[in-house]
Amino acid sequence: MHSPKSIFLAAFPLLSAVAAECGSRYPVFTLEPINLSSYYTYTTPSASGPKEGHISFSLKSDQFGYVTECAGTTVMPLGQFYGFQIFECANSKPWEKSSFSFDSYSKAITVNTTWTCGGDVVYSTSVSGTTNLECETNTWQNPDWQSGELYSNTSTTCAPGALVIRA
């Protein structure tokens, strides 16, 4: 009969071997291409109308062997994203989950991932980084605005960018 201690010690090399096969100790997450755009419309000089923001990117990491597509849409004021908004990525397997948040003001992206490796071993990682997107904002304003017409429209489009986050 084996003592519980000897069973644990016998299993320890197996657990160590599984961890070594599951990516690097300090994972690297790559987000590219990051596409960001937004628009908002004023129906009168003081009344906001439609507004929307879009962000999308492909997420890959040396921790797991797949690429997942991440996208989010906001209808917050001025089409801005706030860090409390969580968006789910398109995960290929039910036990692999990725989500992210983005903050328009700080340009920070936080990525959360959960995946399995070696059977029942579950890993979770949360990483953050700041983007340096080059964006252009254009505003059109109706010079002869009359009630019932659009007053202005502002759109922002960013050149595709990339972000590499090392944990």
PDB file of C-alpha atoms in Angstrom:
ATOM      1  CA  MET A   1       0.000   0.000   0.000  1.00  0.00           C
ATOM      2  CA  HIS A   2       1.287   3.470  -0.912  1.00  0.00           C
ATOM      3  CA  SER A   3       1.091   6.458   1.372  1.00  0.00           C
ATOM      4  CA  PRO A   4      -0.631   9.599   0.040  1.00  0.00           C
ATOM      5  CA  LYS A   5       2.758  11.341   0.112  1.00  0.00           C
ATOM      6  CA  SER A   6       4.366   8.760  -2.195  1.00  0.00           C
ATOM      7  CA  ILE A   7       1.427   8.952  -4.624  1.00  0.00           C
ATOM      8  CA  PHE A   8       1.789  12.749  -4.792  1.00  0.00           C
ATOM      9  CA  LEU A   9       5.538  12.549  -5.321  1.00  0.00           C
ATOM     10  CA  ALA A  10       5.064   9.938  -8.047  1.00  0.00           C
ATOM     11  CA  ALA A  11       2.561  12.167  -9.851  1.00  0.00           C
ATOM     12  CA  PHE A  12       4.694  15.306  -9.514  1.00  0.00           C
ATOM     13  CA  PRO A  13       6.976  14.559 -12.518  1.00  0.00           C
ATOM     14  CA  LEU A  14       3.867  14.071 -14.682  1.00  0.00           C
ATOM     15  CA  LEU A  15       2.461  17.440 -13.645  1.00  0.00           C
ATOM     16  CA  SER A  16       5.811  19.101 -14.326  1.00  0.00           C
ATOM     17  CA  ALA A  17       5.992  17.513 -17.782  1.00  0.00           C
ATOM     18  CA  VAL A  18       2.503  18.756 -18.676  1.00  0.00           C
ATOM     19  CA  ALA A  19       3.347  22.325 -17.682  1.00  0.00           C
ATOM     20  CA  ALA A  20       6.477  22.299 -19.851  1.00  0.00           C
ATOM     21  CA  GLU A  21       4.405  21.366 -22.922  1.00  0.00           C
ATOM     22  CA  CYS A  22       1.927  24.191 -22.467  1.00  0.00           C
ATOM     23  CA  GLY A  23       3.803  27.192 -23.810  1.00  0.00           C
ATOM     24  CA  SER A  24       6.334  29.542 -22.343  1.00  0.00           C
ATOM     25  CA  ARG A  25       6.667  30.534 -18.719  1.00  0.00           C
ATOM     26  CA  TYR A  26       6.339  34.191 -19.742  1.00  0.00           C
ATOM     27  CA  PRO A  27       3.720  34.140 -22.501  1.00  0.00           C
ATOM     28  CA  VAL A  28       3.612  36.543 -25.415  1.00  0.00           C
ATOM     29  CA  PHE A  29       0.255  37.711 -26.788  1.00  0.00           C
ATOM     30  CA  THR A  30       0.037  39.280 -30.242  1.00  0.00           C
ATOM     31  CA  LEU A  31      -2.963  41.370 -31.294  1.00  0.00           C
ATOM     32  CA  GLU A  32      -3.011  42.229 -35.001  1.00  0.00           C
ATOM     33  CA  PRO A  33      -4.320  43.822 -37.035  1.00  0.00           C
ATOM     34  CA  ILE A  34      -6.107  46.080 -34.571  1.00  0.00           C
ATOM     35  CA  ASN A  35      -8.884  47.919 -36.411  1.00  0.00           C
ATOM     36  CA  LEU A  36     -10.658  50.783 -34.648  1.00  0.00           C
ATOM     37  CA  SER A  37     -13.318  53.159 -35.934  1.00  0.00           C
ATOM     38  CA  SER A  38     -16.208  55.189 -34.562  1.00  0.00           C
ATOM     39  CA  TYR A  39     -18.798  57.736 -35.528  1.00  0.00           C
ATOM     40  CA  TYR A  40     -21.359  59.941 -33.856  1.00  0.00           C
ATOM     41  CA  THR A  41     -24.045  62.197 -35.241  1.00  0.00           C
ATOM     42  CA  TYR A  42     -25.802  65.237 -33.847  1.00  0.00           C
ATOM     43  CA  THR A  43     -29.359  65.727 -35.073  1.00  0.00           C
ATOM     44  CA  THR A  44     -29.449  69.266 -33.618  1.00  0.00           C
ATOM     45  CA  PRO A  45     -26.689  71.423 -32.102  1.00  0.00           C
ATOM     46  CA  SER A  46     -27.533  69.958 -28.671  1.00  0.00           C
ATOM     47  CA  ALA A  47     -29.030  66.515 -29.393  1.00  0.00           C
ATOM     48  CA  SER A  48     -26.862  63.488 -29.955  1.00  0.00           C
ATOM     49  CA  GLY A  49     -28.092  60.962 -32.477  1.00  0.00           C
ATOM     50  CA  PRO A  50     -26.659  57.643 -33.604  1.00  0.00           C
ATOM     51  CA  LYS A  51     -23.209  56.710 -32.337  1.00  0.00           C
ATOM     52  CA  GLU A  52     -21.137  53.565 -32.573  1.00  0.00           C
ATOM     53  CA  GLY A  53     -17.576  52.333 -32.186  1.00  0.00           C
ATOM     54  CA  HIS A  54     -15.953  49.145 -33.524  1.00  0.00           C
ATOM     55  CA  ILE A  55     -12.733  47.387 -32.568  1.00  0.00           C
ATOM     56  CA  SER A  56     -11.413  44.062 -33.858  1.00  0.00           C
ATOM     57  CA  PHE A  57      -8.185  42.064 -33.927  1.00  0.00           C
ATOM     58  CA  SER A  58      -6.792  38.549 -34.185  1.00  0.00           C
ATOM     59  CA  LEU A  59      -5.342  37.186 -30.946  1.00  0.00           C
ATOM     60  CA  LYS A  60      -2.551  34.636 -30.854  1.00  0.00           C
ATOM     61  CA  SER A  61      -0.230  33.479 -28.097  1.00  0.00           C
ATOM     62  CA  ASP A  62       2.561  31.007 -27.578  1.00  0.00           C
ATOM     63  CA  GLN A  63       0.422  29.600 -24.743  1.00  0.00           C
ATOM     64  CA  PHE A  64      -2.196  27.985 -26.963  1.00  0.00           C
ATOM     65  CA  GLY A  65      -2.113  26.645 -30.492  1.00  0.00           C
ATOM     66  CA  TYR A  66      -4.832  28.658 -32.170  1.00  0.00           C
ATOM     67  CA  VAL A  67      -5.755  32.148 -33.343  1.00  0.00           C
ATOM     68  CA  THR A  68      -9.039  33.608 -32.162  1.00  0.00           C
ATOM     69  CA  GLU A  69     -10.908  36.578 -33.578  1.00  0.00           C
ATOM     70  CA  CYS A  70     -11.907  39.316 -31.162  1.00  0.00           C
ATOM     71  CA  ALA A  71     -14.389  42.103 -31.868  1.00  0.00           C
ATOM     72  CA  GLY A  72     -16.467  44.574 -29.922  1.00  0.00           C
ATOM     73  CA  THR A  73     -19.063  47.226 -30.655  1.00  0.00           C
ATOM     74  CA  THR A  74     -20.092  50.068 -28.376  1.00  0.00           C
ATOM     75  CA  VAL A  75     -22.977  52.530 -28.497  1.00  0.00           C
ATOM     76  CA  MET A  76     -21.677  54.584 -25.588  1.00  0.00           C
ATOM     77  CA  PRO A  77     -21.577  58.396 -25.966  1.00  0.00           C
ATOM     78  CA  LEU A  78     -19.387  59.536 -28.863  1.00  0.00           C
ATOM     79  CA  GLY A  79     -18.769  55.890 -29.832  1.00  0.00           C
ATOM     80  CA  GLN A  80     -16.201  55.585 -27.034  1.00  0.00           C
ATOM     81  CA  PHE A  81     -15.091  52.348 -25.363  1.00  0.00           C
ATOM     82  CA  TYR A  82     -14.771  52.099 -21.598  1.00  0.00           C
ATOM     83  CA  GLY A  83     -12.670  49.583 -19.677  1.00  0.00           C
ATOM     84  CA  PHE A  84     -15.691  48.080 -17.904  1.00  0.00           C
ATOM     85  CA  GLN A  85     -17.124  46.778 -21.200  1.00  0.00           C
ATOM     86  CA  ILE A  86     -16.114  43.127 -21.693  1.00  0.00           C
ATOM     87  CA  PHE A  87     -16.252  41.586 -25.177  1.00  0.00           C
ATOM     88  CA  GLU A  88     -16.059  37.849 -25.868  1.00  0.00           C
ATOM     89  CA  CYS A  89     -13.765  36.538 -28.597  1.00  0.00           C
ATOM     90  CA  ALA A  90     -14.842  33.817 -31.050  1.00  0.00           C
ATOM     91  CA  ASN A  91     -13.463  30.785 -29.239  1.00  0.00           C
ATOM     92  CA  SER A  92     -12.947  27.593 -31.227  1.00  0.00           C
ATOM     93  CA  LYS A  93     -13.576  25.172 -28.346  1.00  0.00           C
ATOM     94  CA  PRO A  94     -15.949  25.442 -25.382  1.00  0.00           C
ATOM     95  CA  TRP A  95     -13.142  25.010 -22.833  1.00  0.00           C
ATOM     96  CA  GLU A  96     -11.037  27.794 -24.380  1.00  0.00           C
ATOM     97  CA  LYS A  97     -12.262  31.295 -23.626  1.00  0.00           C
ATOM     98  CA  SER A  98     -10.846  34.680 -24.480  1.00  0.00           C
ATOM     99  CA  SER A  99     -12.299  38.104 -23.786  1.00  0.00           C
ATOM    100  CA  PHE A 100     -11.031  41.668 -23.828  1.00  0.00           C
ATOM    101  CA  SER A 101     -11.767  45.219 -22.828  1.00  0.00           C
ATOM    102  CA  PHE A 102     -10.591  48.461 -24.408  1.00  0.00           C
ATOM    103  CA  ASP A 103     -10.527  52.000 -23.065  1.00  0.00           C
ATOM    104  CA  SER A 104     -10.637  54.727 -25.735  1.00  0.00           C
ATOM    105  CA  TYR A 105      -9.076  57.372 -23.510  1.00  0.00           C
ATOM    106  CA  SER A 106      -6.048  55.458 -22.234  1.00  0.00           C
ATOM    107  CA  LYS A 107      -5.819  53.225 -25.364  1.00  0.00           C
ATOM    108  CA  ALA A 108      -5.352  50.244 -22.999  1.00  0.00           C
ATOM    109  CA  ILE A 109      -6.431  46.745 -24.012  1.00  0.00           C
ATOM    110  CA  THR A 110      -6.812  44.002 -21.406  1.00  0.00           C
ATOM    111  CA  VAL A 111      -7.000  40.395 -22.621  1.00  0.00           C
ATOM    112  CA  ASN A 112      -8.219  37.513 -20.453  1.00  0.00           C
ATOM    113  CA  THR A 113      -7.720  33.918 -21.591  1.00  0.00           C
ATOM    114  CA  THR A 114      -8.572  30.517 -20.137  1.00  0.00           C
ATOM    115  CA  TRP A 115      -7.538  27.275 -21.790  1.00  0.00           C
ATOM    116  CA  THR A 116      -6.688  23.677 -20.977  1.00  0.00           C
ATOM    117  CA  CYS A 117      -3.489  21.807 -21.544  1.00  0.00           C
ATOM    118  CA  GLY A 118      -2.584  18.263 -20.629  1.00  0.00           C
ATOM    119  CA  GLY A 119      -6.086  17.104 -19.863  1.00  0.00           C
ATOM    120  CA  ASP A 120      -7.630  18.631 -16.784  1.00  0.00           C
ATOM    121  CA  VAL A 121      -5.063  21.382 -16.220  1.00  0.00           C
ATOM    122  CA  VAL A 122      -6.710  24.805 -16.645  1.00  0.00           C
ATOM    123  CA  TYR A 123      -4.678  27.964 -17.211  1.00  0.00           C
ATOM    124  CA  SER A 124      -5.870  31.561 -16.964  1.00  0.00           C
ATOM    125  CA  THR A 125      -3.964  34.661 -17.959  1.00  0.00           C
ATOM    126  CA  SER A 126      -4.804  38.364 -17.854  1.00  0.00           C
ATOM    127  CA  VAL A 127      -2.501  40.793 -19.669  1.00  0.00           C
ATOM    128  CA  SER A 128      -2.731  44.486 -20.539  1.00  0.00           C
ATOM    129  CA  GLY A 129      -0.993  46.773 -22.974  1.00  0.00           C
ATOM    130  CA  THR A 130      -1.377  50.213 -24.506  1.00  0.00           C
ATOM    131  CA  THR A 131      -1.918  50.720 -28.215  1.00  0.00           C
ATOM    132  CA  ASN A 132      -0.330  53.448 -30.291  1.00  0.00           C
ATOM    133  CA  LEU A 133      -2.879  53.671 -33.093  1.00  0.00           C
ATOM    134  CA  GLU A 134      -2.656  56.415 -35.695  1.00  0.00           C
ATOM    135  CA  CYS A 135      -6.172  57.784 -36.074  1.00  0.00           C
ATOM    136  CA  GLU A 136      -7.799  60.452 -38.180  1.00  0.00           C
ATOM    137  CA  THR A 137     -10.985  62.256 -37.169  1.00  0.00           C
ATOM    138  CA  ASN A 138     -13.197  64.054 -39.683  1.00  0.00           C
ATOM    139  CA  THR A 139     -16.197  66.215 -38.827  1.00  0.00           C
ATOM    140  CA  TRP A 140     -18.864  67.410 -41.209  1.00  0.00           C
ATOM    141  CA  GLN A 141     -21.189  70.178 -40.048  1.00  0.00           C
ATOM    142  CA  ASN A 142     -24.264  71.333 -41.925  1.00  0.00           C
ATOM    143  CA  PRO A 143     -23.641  75.066 -42.583  1.00  0.00           C
ATOM    144  CA  ASP A 144     -27.319  75.721 -43.362  1.00  0.00           C
ATOM    145  CA  TRP A 145     -28.828  73.520 -40.662  1.00  0.00           C
ATOM    146  CA  GLN A 146     -32.627  73.529 -40.453  1.00  0.00           C
ATOM    147  CA  SER A 147     -34.787  71.661 -37.949  1.00  0.00           C
ATOM    148  CA  GLY A 148     -35.274  68.062 -39.124  1.00  0.00           C
ATOM    149  CA  GLU A 149     -31.869  67.868 -40.844  1.00  0.00           C
ATOM    150  CA  LEU A 150     -28.610  66.422 -39.556  1.00  0.00           C
ATOM    151  CA  TYR A 151     -26.477  68.970 -37.771  1.00  0.00           C
ATOM    152  CA  SER A 152     -23.092  67.193 -37.797  1.00  0.00           C
ATOM    153  CA  ASN A 153     -21.336  63.872 -38.178  1.00  0.00           C
ATOM    154  CA  THR A 154     -17.918  62.950 -36.789  1.00  0.00           C
ATOM    155  CA  SER A 155     -16.051  59.808 -37.805  1.00  0.00           C
ATOM    156  CA  THR A 156     -12.726  58.444 -36.599  1.00  0.00           C
ATOM    157  CA  THR A 157     -10.783  55.789 -38.481  1.00  0.00           C
ATOM    158  CA  CYS A 158      -7.472  54.338 -37.348  1.00  0.00           C
ATOM    159  CA  ALA A 159      -4.786  52.716 -39.473  1.00  0.00           C
ATOM    160  CA  PRO A 160      -4.490  49.005 -38.629  1.00  0.00           C
ATOM    161  CA  GLY A 161      -2.107  48.544 -35.736  1.00  0.00           C
ATOM    162  CA  ALA A 162      -0.484  45.810 -33.678  1.00  0.00           C
ATOM    163  CA  LEU A 163       0.277  45.205 -30.032  1.00  0.00           C
ATOM    164  CA  VAL A 164       2.611  42.632 -28.500  1.00  0.00           C
ATOM    165  CA  ILE A 165       2.137  42.031 -24.776  1.00  0.00           C
ATOM    166  CA  ARG A 166       4.702  40.064 -22.795  1.00  0.00           C
ATOM    167  CA  ALA A 167       3.426  38.675 -19.503  1.00  0.00           C
TER     168      ALA A 167
END
